[in-house]
């Protein structure tokens, strides 16, 4: 499939959906500049999703991507959760705060969510993408019948095989380098931690679905490298965090622009699932050997967000979910449209 031609793109580039960081304005600027903009609907409810889609539609007529989290429903293990809250209590106390009395499921999976499916079907976006897993066959059939091209994030050949069997059209090969949540279908299964280079090539040689490369790609040379490996396009997240149109807060932007960007780490302590983050006080806390087992995603994230809010209220930015990939030091703060134009120019320069 000619992914770029089907969507009328002028560059083989997707702005990654970034829950909590991407915005309708960011997606619109990217779309209008000739790449594919994405709205992250994974961590919001149907009403807010409708609002953001309308906001995006008000700013662009071009195709866009709607992204959904398809994780397993979390287990509610009260003893485990209380132990976790107790372990975090001293960190809260340092900011004059207490942990929430109990963890809550702060957002629902797309799996089985008839309401969110209705929102997406009403919107009929050109592209729908999934992270953490795959929806059921009815949802997939309904989205395909609505004309949506379906993308599934995968971290292994096995997840790509499952995606093919489920009817996914294109796989997003997410390497270990990637910023944000790792799209593992089962966060408790063994993880081969394949890098973007090996995974992209593995899936391109497999050859049963078109491949989009994601993870550590920050400039035109990176995009070219992915295309040379057989990818039909690339998905960049971290590169867009520093755009003024993102909702990254001042602390996140400052860290990304500093030498701290040289250090990213995979942590489960913030949300309950592995995610690559700029090394900060929260990721340090997560490395403590005496911590009890982490509760399920996204219930753990309830405490993670509360701890960040308590720290931020006291002027401490280093407890944020400052997701970033290993390419973070290559980040270039500039307007999204300028970044897309720069990436296109750099990509053009890579060929004689
Ligand atoms: C801040 C941030 C938030 C993210 N949120 C999402 C999300 O909501 N949905 C999703 O499919 N991927 C999400 N990702 C992962 C991206 O889709 C992609 O795999 C990753 O950004 C690629 O690596 P890079 O950050 O090095 O470009 C996020 C990444 C970042 C950096």
Coordinates of N, CA, C and O in Angstrom, one line a residue, residues 68-72 109-118 121 128 130-145 150 162-163 165-168 185:
X68 N -6.3 5.3 20.2 CA -7.0 4.8 21.4 C -6.1 3.8 22.1 O -5.3 3.1 21.5
X69 N -6.3 3.7 23.4 CA -5.6 2.7 24.2 C -6.4 1.5 24.4 O -7.6 1.6 24.8
X70 N -5.9 0.3 24.1 CA -6.7 -0.9 24.1 C -6.0 -1.8 25.1 O -5.5 -2.9 24.7
X71 N -6.0 -1.4 26.4 CA -5.3 -2.2 27.4 C -6.4 -3.1 28.1 O -7.6 -2.9 28.0
X72 N -5.9 -4.2 28.8 CA -6.7 -5.0 29.6 C -7.3 -4.2 30.7 O -6.7 -3.3 31.2
X109 N -10.3 1.6 29.1 CA -9.8 1.1 27.8 C -10.8 1.3 26.7 O -12.0 1.3 27.0
X110 N -10.4 1.4 25.5 CA -11.3 1.4 24.3 C -11.9 0.0 24.2 O -13.0 -0.1 23.5
X111 N -11.2 -1.0 24.7 CA -11.8 -2.4 24.6 C -13.2 -2.4 25.2 O -13.4 -2.2 26.3
X112 N -14.1 -2.7 24.3 CA -15.5 -2.9 24.8 C -16.2 -1.6 25.1 O -17.3 -1.6 25.6
X113 N -15.6 -0.4 24.7 CA -16.3 0.9 25.0 C -17.2 1.3 23.8 O -16.7 1.9 22.9
X114 N -18.4 1.0 23.9 CA -19.4 1.3 22.8 C -19.5 2.8 22.6 O -19.6 3.2 21.5
X115 N -19.4 3.5 23.7 CA -19.5 5.0 23.6 C -18.4 5.6 22.8 O -18.6 6.4 21.9
X116 N -17.2 5.1 23.1 CA -16.0 5.7 22.4 C -16.0 5.3 21.0 O -15.6 6.0 20.1
X117 N -16.4 4.0 20.7 CA -16.5 3.5 19.3 C -17.5 4.4 18.6 O -17.2 4.8 17.4
X118 N -18.6 4.8 19.2 CA -19.6 5.7 18.5 C -18.9 7.0 18.2 O -19.1 7.6 17.1
X121 N -16.7 6.5 15.2 CA -17.5 6.2 14.0 C -18.1 7.4 13.4 O -18.2 7.7 12.2
X128 N -7.2 5.4 12.2 CA -7.4 5.1 13.6 C -6.3 4.3 14.1 O -5.9 3.3 13.4
X130 N -4.1 2.1 17.3 CA -4.3 1.5 18.6 C -3.0 1.3 19.3 O -2.0 1.0 18.7
X131 N -3.0 1.4 20.6 CA -1.8 1.2 21.5 C -2.2 0.2 22.6 O -3.3 0.3 23.1
X132 N -1.2 -0.6 22.9 CA -1.4 -1.6 24.0 C -2.2 -2.9 23.7 O -2.3 -3.8 24.5
X133 N -2.7 -2.9 22.4 CA -3.5 -4.1 22.1 C -4.4 -3.8 21.0 O -4.3 -2.8 20.3
X134 N -5.4 -4.7 20.8 CA -6.3 -4.6 19.6 C -7.7 -4.7 20.1 O -8.1 -5.5 21.0
X135 N -8.6 -4.0 19.4 CA -10.0 -4.1 19.8 C -10.7 -5.4 19.2 O -10.0 -6.0 18.5
X136 N -11.9 -5.6 19.6 CA -12.5 -6.9 19.2 C -12.9 -6.8 17.7 O -12.9 -5.7 17.1
X137 N -13.3 -7.9 17.1 CA -13.5 -8.0 15.7 C -14.7 -7.1 15.3 O -14.7 -6.6 14.1
X138 N -15.7 -6.9 16.1 CA -16.8 -6.1 15.8 C -16.4 -4.6 15.6 O -16.8 -3.9 14.6
X139 N -15.6 -4.1 16.5 CA -15.1 -2.8 16.4 C -14.2 -2.6 15.2 O -14.3 -1.6 14.4
X140 N -13.4 -3.6 14.9 CA -12.5 -3.5 13.8 C -13.3 -3.5 12.5 O -13.1 -2.6 11.6
X141 N -14.3 -4.3 12.4 CA -15.2 -4.4 11.2 C -15.9 -3.1 11.0 O -16.0 -2.5 9.9
X142 N -16.4 -2.5 12.1 CA -17.2 -1.3 12.0 C -16.3 -0.1 11.6 O -16.7 0.7 10.7
X143 N -15.1 0.0 12.1 CA -14.2 1.0 11.7 C -13.8 0.9 10.3 O -13.7 1.9 9.5
X144 N -13.5 -0.3 9.8 CA -13.2 -0.5 8.4 C -14.3 -0.2 7.5 O -14.1 0.4 6.4
X145 N -15.5 -0.6 7.9 CA -16.7 -0.2 7.1 C -16.9 1.3 7.0 O -17.4 1.8 6.0
X150 N -6.6 1.3 9.6 CA -6.3 0.9 11.0 C -4.8 0.6 11.2 O -4.2 -0.2 10.5
X162 N -0.5 -11.0 15.5 CA -1.8 -10.9 16.1 C -2.5 -9.7 15.4 O -3.7 -9.8 15.1
X163 N -1.8 -8.7 15.0 CA -2.4 -7.5 14.4 C -2.9 -7.9 13.0 O -4.0 -7.5 12.6
X165 N -3.8 -10.9 12.0 CA -4.9 -11.8 12.1 C -6.2 -11.0 12.5 O -7.3 -11.4 12.1
X166 N -6.0 -9.9 13.2 CA -7.2 -9.1 13.7 C -7.7 -8.2 12.6 O -8.8 -7.6 12.7
X167 N -6.9 -8.0 11.5 CA -7.4 -7.2 10.4 C -6.8 -5.8 10.4 O -7.3 -4.9 9.7
X168 N -5.8 -5.6 11.2 CA -5.1 -4.3 11.1 C -4.4 -4.1 9.8 O -3.9 -5.0 9.1
X185 N 1.5 -5.6 24.3 CA 0.1 -6.0 24.5 C 0.0 -6.5 26.0 O -1.0 -6.3 26.6

